[in-house]
Amino acid sequence: MANKNRQMKEAKVAEIKEKLEKAQGVILTKYQGLTVEEDTELRKSLREAGVEYKVYKNTLVTLAAKELGHEGIVEYLEGPVSIAIGYEDPTAPARVLNDFAKNHKKLELKAGIVQGEIFDGEKVKQLASIPPKEVLIAKLLGSFKAPLSNLAYLLNAIKEKQEQSAE
C-alpha cells in the first residue's frame, strides 16, 4: 500500500513538473477565506483567460519546483496555496488574479514565476499592469501606421501642389 501511495505522489510531482515546464506564467495565491461563490467566479474568469487553476499539496509543488531549479518559490509555499498557470500569455494569470483581488481582499498574490524568473507579490502586481500581448502588438502597429499615414498625406499634398503648378 505504501508503495502505491509513493507511486501516486511521484506521478503527481511529474504532472506538476510538466505543467511548470510548459508554463509561461505561474502565480501562487493565498485563497483562504474565499466563499464557494467567489472561488467559482475566480475559476470562471481564469478559465476564460486560458489559465489553469489548481490546488496541490505544497510538498509536491516543492519537489517539482526544486527539480526544475525554482528553489526561490519554495518559501512562498506555506499554508493553503493555489496555483494559476498560463501557457500562452505570461501575464494573463497575474492580470486576472490581480483584478479579482481588487474586489476580493481575501485573495492574496504571494509570488510567481514568469518565463523562469521568480517574482514576489508586489512584482506580480506590477506585472499585472502589463497589457496583453495582442494589445501591445496593436499599439506597436499603430505607432508604425501614424508616420506612414503622415508620409502618405505629405506626398499627396506635394503631388497636388505640383499638379496645380502645372496647370
Coordinates of C-alpha atoms in Angstrom, one line a residue:
M1 CA 0.0 0.0 0.0
A2 CA 2.8 2.4 0.9
N3 CA 4.5 1.6 -2.5
K4 CA 1.3 2.5 -4.4
N5 CA 0.9 5.8 -2.4
R6 CA 4.5 6.7 -3.3
Q7 CA 3.9 5.9 -7.0
M8 CA 0.8 8.2 -6.9
K9 CA 2.8 11.0 -5.3
E10 CA 5.6 10.6 -7.9
A11 CA 3.1 10.7 -10.7
K12 CA 1.6 13.9 -9.2
V13 CA 5.1 15.5 -8.9
A14 CA 5.8 14.6 -12.5
E15 CA 2.4 16.2 -13.5
I16 CA 3.2 19.4 -11.6
K17 CA 6.7 19.5 -13.1
E18 CA 5.4 19.1 -16.6
K19 CA 2.9 21.9 -16.1
L20 CA 5.5 24.2 -14.6
E21 CA 7.9 23.5 -17.5
K22 CA 5.2 24.3 -20.2
A23 CA 4.0 27.4 -18.3
Q24 CA 4.8 30.9 -19.5
G25 CA 3.5 32.4 -16.2
V26 CA 2.7 30.8 -12.8
I27 CA 1.2 32.7 -9.9
L28 CA 0.8 31.5 -6.4
T29 CA -2.1 32.8 -4.3
K30 CA -3.4 32.6 -0.8
Y31 CA -7.1 31.9 -1.3
Q32 CA -8.2 31.1 2.3
G33 CA -11.4 32.9 3.2
L34 CA -13.0 33.0 -0.3
T35 CA -16.6 31.8 -0.4
V36 CA -17.6 29.0 -2.8
E37 CA -19.3 31.6 -5.0
E38 CA -16.2 33.8 -5.1
D39 CA -14.0 30.8 -5.9
T40 CA -16.3 29.7 -8.7
E41 CA -16.3 33.2 -10.1
L42 CA -12.5 33.3 -9.9
R43 CA -12.2 29.9 -11.7
K44 CA -14.5 31.1 -14.4
S45 CA -12.5 34.3 -15.0
L46 CA -9.3 32.3 -15.2
R47 CA -10.7 29.7 -17.5
E48 CA -12.0 32.4 -19.9
A49 CA -8.4 33.8 -19.9
G50 CA -7.0 30.4 -20.8
V51 CA -5.4 30.0 -17.4
E52 CA -5.4 26.7 -15.4
Y53 CA -6.1 27.0 -11.7
K54 CA -5.2 24.2 -9.3
V55 CA -4.6 23.4 -5.7
Y56 CA -1.8 20.9 -5.0
K57 CA -0.1 19.8 -1.8
N58 CA 2.8 22.2 -1.1
T59 CA 5.2 19.4 -0.5
L60 CA 4.6 18.0 -4.0
V61 CA 4.9 21.5 -5.6
T62 CA 8.1 22.0 -3.6
L63 CA 9.6 18.8 -5.0
A64 CA 8.6 19.7 -8.6
A65 CA 10.0 23.3 -8.2
K66 CA 13.3 22.1 -6.8
E67 CA 13.7 19.6 -9.7
L68 CA 13.2 22.5 -12.1
G69 CA 15.6 24.8 -10.3
H70 CA 12.9 27.1 -8.9
E71 CA 14.0 26.9 -5.3
G72 CA 13.2 30.6 -4.8
I73 CA 9.5 29.8 -5.0
V74 CA 9.6 27.3 -2.1
E75 CA 9.5 30.0 0.6
Y76 CA 6.0 31.0 -0.6
L77 CA 4.6 27.5 -0.4
E78 CA 3.2 27.8 3.2
G79 CA -0.4 27.5 4.1
P80 CA -3.2 27.0 1.6
V81 CA -1.8 28.0 -1.8
S82 CA -3.4 27.8 -5.2
I83 CA -1.6 27.9 -8.5
A84 CA -2.7 29.7 -11.6
I85 CA -0.8 28.5 -14.7
G86 CA -0.8 30.4 -18.0
Y87 CA 0.6 28.6 -21.1
E88 CA 0.1 31.3 -23.8
D89 CA 0.2 34.8 -22.2
P90 CA 2.8 35.0 -19.4
T91 CA 0.9 38.0 -17.8
A92 CA -2.6 36.6 -18.0
P93 CA -2.6 34.8 -14.7
A94 CA -1.3 37.9 -12.9
R95 CA -3.8 40.2 -14.6
V96 CA -6.9 38.1 -13.9
L97 CA -5.9 37.4 -10.3
N98 CA -4.9 41.0 -9.6
D99 CA -8.2 42.3 -11.0
F100 CA -10.1 39.7 -8.8
A101 CA -8.1 40.6 -5.7
K102 CA -9.0 44.3 -6.0
N103 CA -12.6 43.4 -5.2
H104 CA -11.9 40.3 -3.0
K105 CA -9.4 41.2 -0.3
K106 CA -9.2 37.6 0.9
L107 CA -7.2 36.7 -2.2
E108 CA -3.5 37.4 -1.8
L109 CA -0.9 37.3 -4.6
K110 CA 2.0 35.6 -3.0
A111 CA 4.6 35.1 -5.8
G112 CA 5.1 34.0 -9.3
I113 CA 7.4 32.5 -12.0
V114 CA 7.3 34.3 -15.3
Q115 CA 9.4 32.8 -18.1
G116 CA 11.8 31.3 -15.5
E117 CA 12.1 34.4 -13.3
I118 CA 10.7 34.5 -9.8
F119 CA 8.7 37.4 -8.6
D120 CA 7.4 38.3 -5.2
G121 CA 3.8 39.5 -4.6
E122 CA 4.5 43.2 -5.3
K123 CA 6.3 42.5 -8.6
V124 CA 3.4 40.2 -9.6
K125 CA 1.0 43.2 -9.1
Q126 CA 3.3 45.3 -11.3
L127 CA 3.4 42.5 -13.9
A128 CA -0.4 42.5 -13.9
S129 CA -0.4 46.1 -15.2
I130 CA 1.3 44.9 -18.5
P131 CA -1.4 44.8 -21.2
P132 CA -2.0 41.5 -23.1
K133 CA 0.4 40.7 -26.0
E134 CA -2.3 41.4 -28.6
V135 CA -2.8 45.0 -27.2
L136 CA 1.0 45.6 -27.2
I137 CA 1.2 44.4 -30.8
A138 CA -1.7 46.7 -31.8
K139 CA -0.1 49.7 -30.1
L140 CA 3.2 48.9 -31.9
L141 CA 1.4 48.6 -35.3
G142 CA -0.5 51.8 -34.6
S143 CA 2.8 53.6 -33.9
F144 CA 4.1 52.4 -37.2
K145 CA 1.0 53.4 -39.0
A146 CA 0.9 57.0 -37.9
P147 CA 4.1 58.1 -39.5
L148 CA 3.3 56.2 -42.7
S149 CA -0.1 58.0 -42.8
N150 CA 1.6 61.3 -42.4
L151 CA 4.1 60.5 -45.1
A152 CA 1.3 59.5 -47.5
Y153 CA -0.6 62.7 -46.7
L154 CA 2.5 64.8 -47.3
L155 CA 3.3 63.0 -50.6
N156 CA -0.3 63.5 -51.8
A157 CA -0.1 67.2 -50.9
I158 CA 3.2 67.6 -52.8
K159 CA 1.6 65.8 -55.8
E160 CA -1.5 68.1 -55.7
K161 CA 0.7 71.2 -55.4
Q162 CA 2.7 70.1 -58.4
E163 CA -0.5 69.4 -60.4
Q164 CA -1.7 72.9 -59.6
S165 CA 1.6 74.5 -60.6
A166 CA 1.5 72.6 -63.9
E167 CA -2.0 74.0 -64.7

